[in-house]
Short mmCIF file of C-alpha atoms in Angstrom, two decimals:
data_model
loop_
_atom_site.label_atom_id
_atom_site.label_comp_id
_atom_site.label_asym_id
_atom_site.label_seq_id
_atom_site.Cartn_x
_atom_site.Cartn_y
_atom_site.Cartn_z
CA UNK F 159 11.95 -16.02 22.29
CA UNK F 160 11.24 -15.72 18.36
CA UNK F 161 7.61 -16.14 17.69
CA UNK F 162 5.32 -13.04 15.81
CA UNK F 163 1.75 -12.32 14.79
CA UNK F 164 0.12 -10.07 12.28
CA UNK F 165 -3.01 -8.38 12.97
CA UNK F 166 -4.53 -7.05 10.01
CA UNK F 167 -7.66 -7.81 8.67
CA UNK F 168 -6.77 -9.44 4.71
CA UNK F 169 -3.47 -11.44 4.54
CA UNK F 170 -2.38 -14.28 1.54
CA UNK F 171 -3.70 -14.69 -0.71
CA UNK F 172 -5.42 -11.20 -1.02
CA UNK F 173 -4.48 -9.17 -3.22
CA UNK F 174 -4.32 -5.21 -1.32
CA UNK F 175 -1.53 -3.51 -0.79
CA UNK F 176 -1.37 -4.14 2.96
CA UNK F 177 -1.82 -7.83 2.24
CA UNK F 178 0.72 -7.99 0.11
CA UNK F 179 2.77 -5.86 2.64
CA UNK F 180 2.22 -8.22 5.45
CA UNK F 181 2.29 -11.64 4.03
CA UNK F 182 6.03 -10.75 2.08
CA UNK F 183 6.77 -9.89 5.70
CA UNK F 184 5.64 -12.54 7.15
CA UNK F 185 6.74 -15.36 4.62
CA UNK F 186 9.97 -13.91 4.93
CA UNK F 187 9.84 -14.19 8.79
CA UNK F 188 9.25 -17.87 8.51
CA UNK F 189 12.04 -18.85 6.36
CA UNK F 190 14.33 -17.10 8.84
CA UNK F 191 13.54 -19.16 11.02
CA UNK F 192 10.63 -16.76 13.85
CA UNK F 193 7.83 -18.68 14.57
CA UNK F 194 5.38 -17.19 12.81
CA UNK F 195 1.22 -16.50 12.54
CA UNK F 196 -1.58 -13.84 11.62
CA UNK F 197 -4.62 -12.77 12.03
CA UNK F 198 -7.52 -11.97 9.65
CA UNK F 199 -10.55 -12.05 8.71
CA UNK F 200 -11.89 -15.05 6.06
CA UNK F 201 -12.90 -12.54 3.19
CA UNK F 202 -11.10 -10.53 0.78
CA UNK F 203 -10.52 -7.17 -0.30
CA UNK F 204 -12.98 -7.55 -2.91
CA UNK F 205 -15.33 -9.65 -2.20
CA UNK F 206 -17.08 -9.66 1.75
CA UNK F 207 -18.90 -12.49 1.09
CA UNK F 208 -15.89 -15.29 0.50
CA UNK F 209 -14.96 -17.46 3.18
CA UNK F 210 -11.35 -17.96 3.38
CA UNK F 211 -10.56 -21.40 5.44
CA UNK F 212 -7.56 -20.73 8.10
CA UNK F 213 -4.75 -22.80 7.16
CA UNK F 214 -0.55 -22.81 7.26
CA UNK F 215 1.24 -21.48 4.18
CA UNK F 216 4.93 -21.40 3.98
CA UNK F 217 5.37 -22.00 7.21
CA UNK F 218 2.97 -19.17 9.06
CA UNK F 219 -0.30 -20.05 10.52
CA UNK F 220 -2.83 -17.92 9.43
CA UNK F 221 -5.90 -18.06 11.46
CA UNK F 222 -9.23 -16.39 10.47
CA UNK F 223 -11.68 -15.44 12.57
CA UNK F 224 -15.37 -14.31 12.73
CA UNK F 225 -16.12 -11.04 11.38
CA UNK F 226 -19.92 -9.35 10.02
CA UNK F 227 -19.74 -8.87 5.93
CA UNK F 228 -21.73 -6.00 5.10
CA UNK F 229 -18.46 -5.03 2.41
CA UNK F 230 -16.77 -2.19 1.92
CA UNK F 231 -19.57 -0.17 0.09
CA UNK F 232 -21.62 1.67 2.76
CA UNK F 233 -19.83 3.09 5.49
CA UNK F 234 -22.08 2.01 8.28
CA UNK F 235 -21.91 -1.69 6.73
CA UNK F 236 -17.74 -0.92 6.78
CA UNK F 237 -18.00 0.39 10.44
CA UNK F 238 -20.09 -2.87 11.86
CA UNK F 239 -17.11 -5.39 9.62
CA UNK F 240 -14.70 -3.12 11.69
CA UNK F 241 -16.52 -3.23 15.77
CA UNK F 242 -16.99 -7.17 14.82
CA UNK F 243 -13.39 -7.63 13.90
CA UNK F 244 -12.32 -5.64 16.72
CA UNK F 245 -13.78 -8.29 19.25
CA UNK F 246 -12.92 -11.36 17.84
CA UNK F 247 -8.60 -10.58 16.99
CA UNK F 248 -9.41 -9.23 20.70
CA UNK F 249 -10.34 -12.33 22.18
CA UNK F 250 -7.82 -14.08 19.81
CA UNK F 251 -4.74 -12.03 21.12
CA UNK F 252 -5.57 -12.66 24.83
CA UNK F 253 -4.62 -16.35 23.38
CA UNK F 254 -1.73 -15.44 21.78
CA UNK F 255 0.01 -12.62 24.64
CA UNK F 256 3.93 -14.77 24.48
CA UNK F 257 4.47 -13.25 20.91
CA UNK F 258 5.47 -10.14 19.55
CA UNK F 259 2.44 -8.08 17.30
CA UNK F 260 2.84 -6.21 14.70
CA UNK F 261 -0.55 -4.03 14.06
CA UNK F 262 -1.27 -2.61 11.11
CA UNK F 263 -3.67 -0.46 10.29
CA UNK F 264 -6.59 -2.21 8.49
CA UNK F 265 -8.79 -1.84 9.95
CA UNK F 266 -8.34 1.69 11.73
CA UNK F 267 -7.49 1.81 15.33
CA UNK F 268 -6.91 -1.96 15.42
CA UNK F 269 -3.83 -0.79 17.18
CA UNK F 270 -6.03 -0.03 20.24
CA UNK F 271 -7.35 -3.39 20.49
CA UNK F 272 -3.57 -4.66 20.55
CA UNK F 273 -2.36 -2.97 22.93
CA UNK F 274 -5.09 -4.05 24.91
CA UNK F 275 -4.66 -7.54 24.06
CA UNK F 276 -1.11 -8.30 24.00
CA UNK F 277 2.35 -7.25 26.19
CA UNK F 278 5.11 -6.38 23.25
CA UNK F 279 3.43 -4.36 20.44
CA UNK F 280 4.45 -3.09 17.56
CA UNK F 281 2.60 -0.89 15.12
CA UNK F 282 2.91 -0.84 11.74
CA UNK F 283 1.87 2.41 10.89
CA UNK F 284 0.56 2.07 6.77
CA UNK F 285 -1.47 5.42 7.22
CA UNK F 286 -2.95 7.58 9.95
CA UNK F 287 -6.01 7.70 11.66
CA UNK F 288 -7.79 9.54 11.79
CA UNK F 289 -6.07 12.39 10.78
CA UNK F 290 -6.30 10.87 6.97
CA UNK F 291 -10.16 10.72 7.06
CA UNK F 292 -10.20 13.89 8.41
CA UNK F 293 -8.33 15.66 5.45
CA UNK F 294 -11.44 14.40 3.68
CA UNK F 295 -13.81 15.88 5.22
CA UNK F 296 -14.72 13.57 7.80
CA UNK F 297 -15.05 14.36 11.23
CA UNK F 298 -13.74 12.39 13.66
CA UNK F 299 -14.70 11.80 17.42
CA UNK F 300 -11.44 13.20 19.53
CA UNK F 301 -11.88 10.38 22.06
CA UNK F 302 -10.08 8.57 19.05
CA UNK F 303 -7.60 10.10 18.10
CA UNK F 304 -6.21 9.92 22.02
CA UNK F 305 -6.92 6.32 22.35
CA UNK F 306 -4.65 5.82 19.12
CA UNK F 307 -1.70 8.00 20.80
CA UNK F 308 -2.21 5.70 24.03
CA UNK F 309 -1.73 2.81 21.29
CA UNK F 310 1.36 4.54 19.74
CA UNK F 311 2.72 5.39 22.80
CA UNK F 312 2.39 1.70 24.57
CA UNK F 313 3.57 -0.13 21.64
CA UNK F 314 8.25 -1.50 21.53
CA UNK F 315 8.49 0.67 18.54
CA UNK F 316 6.11 2.13 15.49
CA UNK F 317 7.44 1.50 12.27
CA UNK F 318 6.60 4.44 10.01
CA UNK F 319 7.55 4.37 5.46
CA UNK F 320 9.36 7.63 5.50
CA UNK F 321 10.70 10.46 7.49
CA UNK F 322 7.67 12.63 7.60
CA UNK F 323 6.09 9.51 8.81
CA UNK F 324 8.43 9.57 11.82
CA UNK F 325 7.66 13.07 13.21
CA UNK F 326 4.42 12.42 14.18
CA UNK F 327 4.93 9.59 16.62
CA UNK F 328 7.11 8.46 19.48
CA UNK F 329 9.24 5.35 19.02
CA UNK F 330 9.39 5.77 15.25
CA UNK F 331 11.60 3.20 13.42
CA UNK F 332 11.59 4.11 8.92
CA UNK F 333 11.73 0.34 7.13
CA UNK F 334 10.48 1.46 3.71
CA UNK F 335 7.52 -0.64 2.10
CA UNK F 336 9.30 -2.33 -0.73
CA UNK F 337 7.60 -4.76 -3.93
CA UNK F 338 7.60 -8.49 -4.47
CA UNK F 339 11.26 -10.44 -4.86
CA UNK F 340 9.29 -11.43 -8.15
CA UNK F 341 9.27 -8.45 -10.31
CA UNK F 342 11.65 -7.66 -13.07
CA UNK F 343 11.30 -5.78 -15.71
CA UNK F 344 10.16 -6.51 -19.00
CA UNK F 345 10.74 -5.15 -22.61
CA UNK F 346 7.81 -3.68 -24.41
CA UNK F 347 8.84 -6.09 -28.14
CA UNK F 348 8.79 -9.17 -25.34
CA UNK F 349 5.99 -8.48 -23.40
CA UNK F 350 1.98 -10.64 -24.79
CA UNK F 351 -0.38 -8.28 -21.99
CA UNK F 352 1.40 -5.25 -24.18
CA UNK F 353 0.53 -6.60 -27.58
CA UNK F 354 -3.15 -8.15 -25.62
CA UNK F 355 -4.16 -4.56 -23.89
CA UNK F 356 -2.34 -2.15 -26.61
CA UNK F 357 -2.83 -2.03 -30.15
CA UNK F 358 -0.03 0.08 -31.97
CA UNK F 359 3.45 1.70 -30.76
CA UNK F 360 1.20 4.12 -28.95
CA UNK F 361 2.81 5.87 -25.72
CA UNK F 362 0.98 4.41 -22.53
CA UNK F 363 1.07 5.57 -19.19
CA UNK F 364 0.04 3.64 -16.61
CA UNK F 365 -2.02 4.10 -13.30
CA UNK F 366 -2.01 0.39 -10.93
CA UNK F 367 -3.01 -0.52 -7.73
CA UNK F 368 -6.19 1.56 -5.71
CA UNK F 369 -8.23 4.45 -7.18
CA UNK F 370 -8.80 5.64 -3.26
CA UNK F 371 -10.12 8.69 -1.88
CA UNK F 372 -6.70 9.10 -1.06
CA UNK F 373 -5.37 10.25 -4.66
CA UNK F 374 -6.27 13.02 -7.21
CA UNK F 375 -7.52 12.01 -10.68
CA UNK F 376 -9.12 14.95 -11.72
CA UNK F 377 -5.59 15.85 -12.95
CA UNK F 378 -4.48 12.69 -14.67
CA UNK F 379 -7.80 12.43 -17.38
CA UNK F 380 -7.65 16.13 -17.84
CA UNK F 381 -4.11 15.52 -19.31
CA UNK F 382 -4.70 12.50 -20.98
CA UNK F 383 -7.84 13.93 -22.47
CA UNK F 384 -5.24 17.08 -24.23
CA UNK F 385 -3.11 14.04 -25.69
CA UNK F 386 -4.95 11.66 -27.71
CA UNK F 387 -2.23 9.84 -29.36
CA UNK F 388 -1.07 8.54 -25.35
CA UNK F 389 -2.66 5.43 -23.67
CA UNK F 390 -3.44 5.51 -20.16
CA UNK F 391 -3.85 1.97 -19.25
CA UNK F 392 -5.41 1.81 -15.62
CA UNK F 393 -4.88 -1.70 -13.73
CA UNK F 394 -6.71 -2.02 -9.49
CA UNK F 395 -9.72 -1.25 -8.35
CA UNK F 396 -11.12 0.98 -5.50
CA UNK F 397 -14.18 3.46 -4.19
CA UNK F 398 -13.14 6.22 -6.88
CA UNK F 399 -12.97 3.78 -10.47
CA UNK F 400 -16.41 3.92 -11.15
CA UNK F 401 -16.03 7.71 -11.28
CA UNK F 402 -13.01 7.44 -12.86
CA UNK F 403 -14.34 5.30 -15.68
CA UNK F 404 -17.26 7.47 -16.14
CA UNK F 405 -15.35 10.36 -16.30
CA UNK F 406 -12.79 8.74 -18.34
CA UNK F 407 -11.47 9.48 -22.36
CA UNK F 408 -11.65 6.89 -24.96
CA UNK F 409 -8.16 6.86 -24.91
CA UNK F 410 -7.79 5.09 -20.99
CA UNK F 411 -8.36 1.40 -20.78
CA UNK F 412 -9.35 -0.86 -17.31
CA UNK F 413 -8.88 -3.40 -16.38
CA UNK F 414 -8.73 -5.50 -12.98
CA UNK F 415 -6.14 -5.97 -10.62
CA UNK F 416 -3.63 -8.55 -12.32
CA UNK F 417 -1.64 -11.36 -10.06
CA UNK F 418 0.70 -11.71 -8.30
CA UNK F 419 2.20 -13.89 -11.21
CA UNK F 420 1.53 -11.65 -14.14
CA UNK F 421 2.32 -8.11 -11.97
CA UNK F 422 5.90 -8.10 -13.84
CA UNK F 423 4.14 -8.01 -17.21
CA UNK F 424 1.31 -5.83 -16.27
CA UNK F 425 3.40 -2.58 -14.69
CA UNK F 426 5.52 -3.45 -17.73
CA UNK F 427 3.32 -2.30 -20.32
CA UNK F 428 3.70 1.13 -18.88
CA UNK F 429 6.23 3.36 -20.81
CA UNK F 430 5.64 5.39 -17.45
CA UNK F 431 3.44 5.86 -14.64
CA UNK F 432 1.50 7.67 -12.45
CA UNK F 433 1.70 8.15 -9.18
CA UNK F 434 -0.49 9.87 -7.00
CA UNK F 435 -1.49 11.51 -3.71
CA UNK F 436 -3.59 14.37 -2.15
CA UNK F 437 -1.51 17.34 -1.31
CA UNK F 438 -3.38 17.19 1.91
CA UNK F 439 -2.36 13.70 3.10
CA UNK F 440 1.54 14.78 2.80
CA UNK F 441 3.02 12.67 5.77
CA UNK F 442 0.51 10.47 6.45
CA UNK F 443 0.51 8.05 3.10
CA UNK F 444 3.05 7.58 1.37
CA UNK F 445 1.65 5.45 -1.80
CA UNK F 446 2.92 1.58 -1.66
CA UNK F 447 3.07 1.26 -5.99
CA UNK F 448 6.06 3.95 -6.09
CA UNK F 449 8.10 0.71 -5.54
CA UNK F 450 6.90 -1.73 -7.76
CA UNK F 451 7.29 0.84 -10.28
CA UNK F 452 11.26 1.39 -9.65
CA UNK F 453 11.59 -2.66 -9.50
CA UNK F 454 10.36 -3.03 -13.26
CA UNK F 455 12.45 0.16 -14.41
CA UNK F 456 9.48 2.17 -15.54
CA UNK F 457 9.85 6.39 -14.69
CA UNK F 458 7.65 7.74 -12.30
CA UNK F 459 5.24 11.18 -12.36
CA UNK F 460 4.54 11.93 -8.65
CA UNK F 461 1.02 14.15 -9.02
CA UNK F 462 1.07 15.82 -5.71
CA UNK F 463 3.08 18.19 -3.37
CA UNK F 464 6.08 19.89 -4.73
CA UNK F 465 7.73 19.28 -1.06
CA UNK F 466 6.56 15.79 -0.35
CA UNK F 467 8.96 12.64 0.27
CA UNK F 468 7.79 11.12 -2.81
CA UNK F 469 8.28 14.13 -5.13
CA UNK F 470 12.42 14.98 -3.28
CA UNK F 471 13.07 11.94 -3.74
CA UNK F 472 12.35 10.95 -7.16
CA UNK F 473 13.99 14.70 -7.49
CA UNK F 474 17.14 13.56 -5.84
CA UNK F 475 16.98 10.59 -7.95
CA UNK F 476 16.33 11.07 -11.06
CA UNK F 477 13.77 8.66 -11.91
CA UNK F 478 10.81 11.05 -12.76
CA UNK F 479 9.57 13.81 -12.88
CA UNK F 480 7.40 15.20 -10.48
CA UNK F 481 3.62 17.71 -11.60
CA UNK F 482 1.71 19.59 -8.51
CA UNK F 483 -1.66 18.40 -8.36
CA UNK F 484 -4.59 20.11 -10.45
CA UNK F 485 -1.95 22.23 -13.06
CA UNK F 486 -3.10 20.08 -15.95
CA UNK F 487 -1.08 21.83 -18.52
CA UNK F 488 2.07 20.42 -16.77
CA UNK F 489 1.17 17.35 -16.54
CA UNK F 490 0.16 17.51 -19.73
CA UNK F 491 3.91 18.10 -20.65
CA UNK F 492 5.64 16.19 -18.77
CA UNK F 493 4.42 13.65 -20.42
CA UNK F 494 4.43 14.76 -23.78
CA UNK F 495 8.21 15.26 -23.35
CA UNK F 496 8.45 11.47 -22.33
CA UNK F 497 7.04 10.15 -24.94
CA UNK F 498 9.13 12.94 -27.85
CA UNK F 499 12.51 10.72 -25.43
CA UNK F 500 11.62 7.30 -24.90
CA UNK F 501 15.34 6.63 -24.69
CA UNK F 502 15.33 9.18 -21.43
CA UNK F 503 12.18 7.76 -19.80
CA UNK F 504 14.29 4.55 -20.25
CA UNK F 505 17.08 5.88 -18.94
CA UNK F 506 14.81 7.37 -15.67
CA UNK F 507 14.13 3.66 -15.11
CA UNK F 508 16.86 2.64 -14.83
CA UNK F 509 17.87 5.39 -12.34
CA UNK F 510 14.74 4.28 -10.30
CA UNK F 511 15.51 0.36 -10.71
CA UNK F 512 19.22 1.40 -9.24
CA UNK F 513 17.88 3.39 -6.10
CA UNK F 514 15.44 0.83 -6.03
CA UNK F 515 17.95 -2.33 -5.66
CA UNK F 516 20.38 0.25 -2.91
CA UNK F 517 17.82 1.46 -1.07
CA UNK F 518 14.28 -0.24 -1.08
CA UNK F 519 15.36 -3.86 -2.26
CA UNK F 520 13.06 -7.00 0.00
CA UNK F 521 16.24 -8.28 1.33
CA UNK F 522 17.43 -4.87 3.35
CA UNK F 523 13.77 -4.10 4.56
CA UNK F 524 13.48 -7.59 6.35
CA UNK F 525 17.19 -6.81 8.00
CA UNK F 526 15.52 -3.97 9.64
CA UNK F 527 12.39 -5.41 10.90
CA UNK F 528 14.32 -8.49 12.47
CA UNK F 529 16.20 -6.22 14.38
CA UNK F 530 12.48 -4.74 14.95
CA UNK F 531 11.26 -8.02 16.48
CA UNK F 532 14.48 -9.31 18.27
CA UNK F 533 14.36 -6.32 20.60
CA UNK F 534 10.16 -5.92 20.95
CA UNK F 535 11.26 -9.82 22.49
CA UNK F 536 13.58 -9.09 24.89
#
């Protein structure tokens, strides 16, 4: 049996990180001869009122199930959206008990619903709930952790994004995330988007993707304020966007999420990219934006714990620099050093691209996923 079913609240054509990962793997498996389906909502990540229809795309049968549409603005409304999705997903999964179910982590605890309704479960752990919520200051009931742990034990495999995550779960298999295969480096002098977004020859730092509660921006804004000749381009959205926009100095510009066909140009606007993670979330989350940065041959400055998995990888591969959260002076110095040595910054980007091709190319992940799914199907 080569039948697999993804369960995630967002799916193609949505641009959220979990949607992009699930969709890419689903389309790749369909191209390799698997019968692939997806259970997802009718919403978009940034548009709860959307009414996307069920469809078949590139061999993947996408079933969009009913859920409420309160959106992400209020915690109570989001919780109701989660609960309604759980109920719809449970009954839909009961009709697909012959498939290997890949349960992601949006909404949190969907693995519990999948474990109750399916016989062959593989959890794809993008982040750990309730640990992330607790690290961000929320109080979470103990039974939620018990239920989550049961669903991890019940699964045939738990795919995680790094070794530190693997240490937290049973039956762990490490498969790193990846970037879309269409991403390629675009030189600054042949990038029309850079000409549109940036006037002159300023050194450009970039931040792309989700501006969420898991990410740390105080250090970034403090450093950029000390570097008036440097431009910071933020492209994306999320829970902290309005707060960051309100506090940003004049040399910061904002742009929405870019469609996939524009992403190579958008990521290549920057001379260096910033990736941040709250130190308390190390081992619970791996920022997926890291892989796209490597794919377009741009250096990375990671702002977080120096003992984190990305920090160690960046130091070992020499594809960027690492700065501790809260050290505004160190981040300002790091950006200034790359601005003063653009050839050195470009060399870091090339080392990152070589690392990406060697370890994080999508084909590597797809091969590893097929092995996991074949074993889960047995």
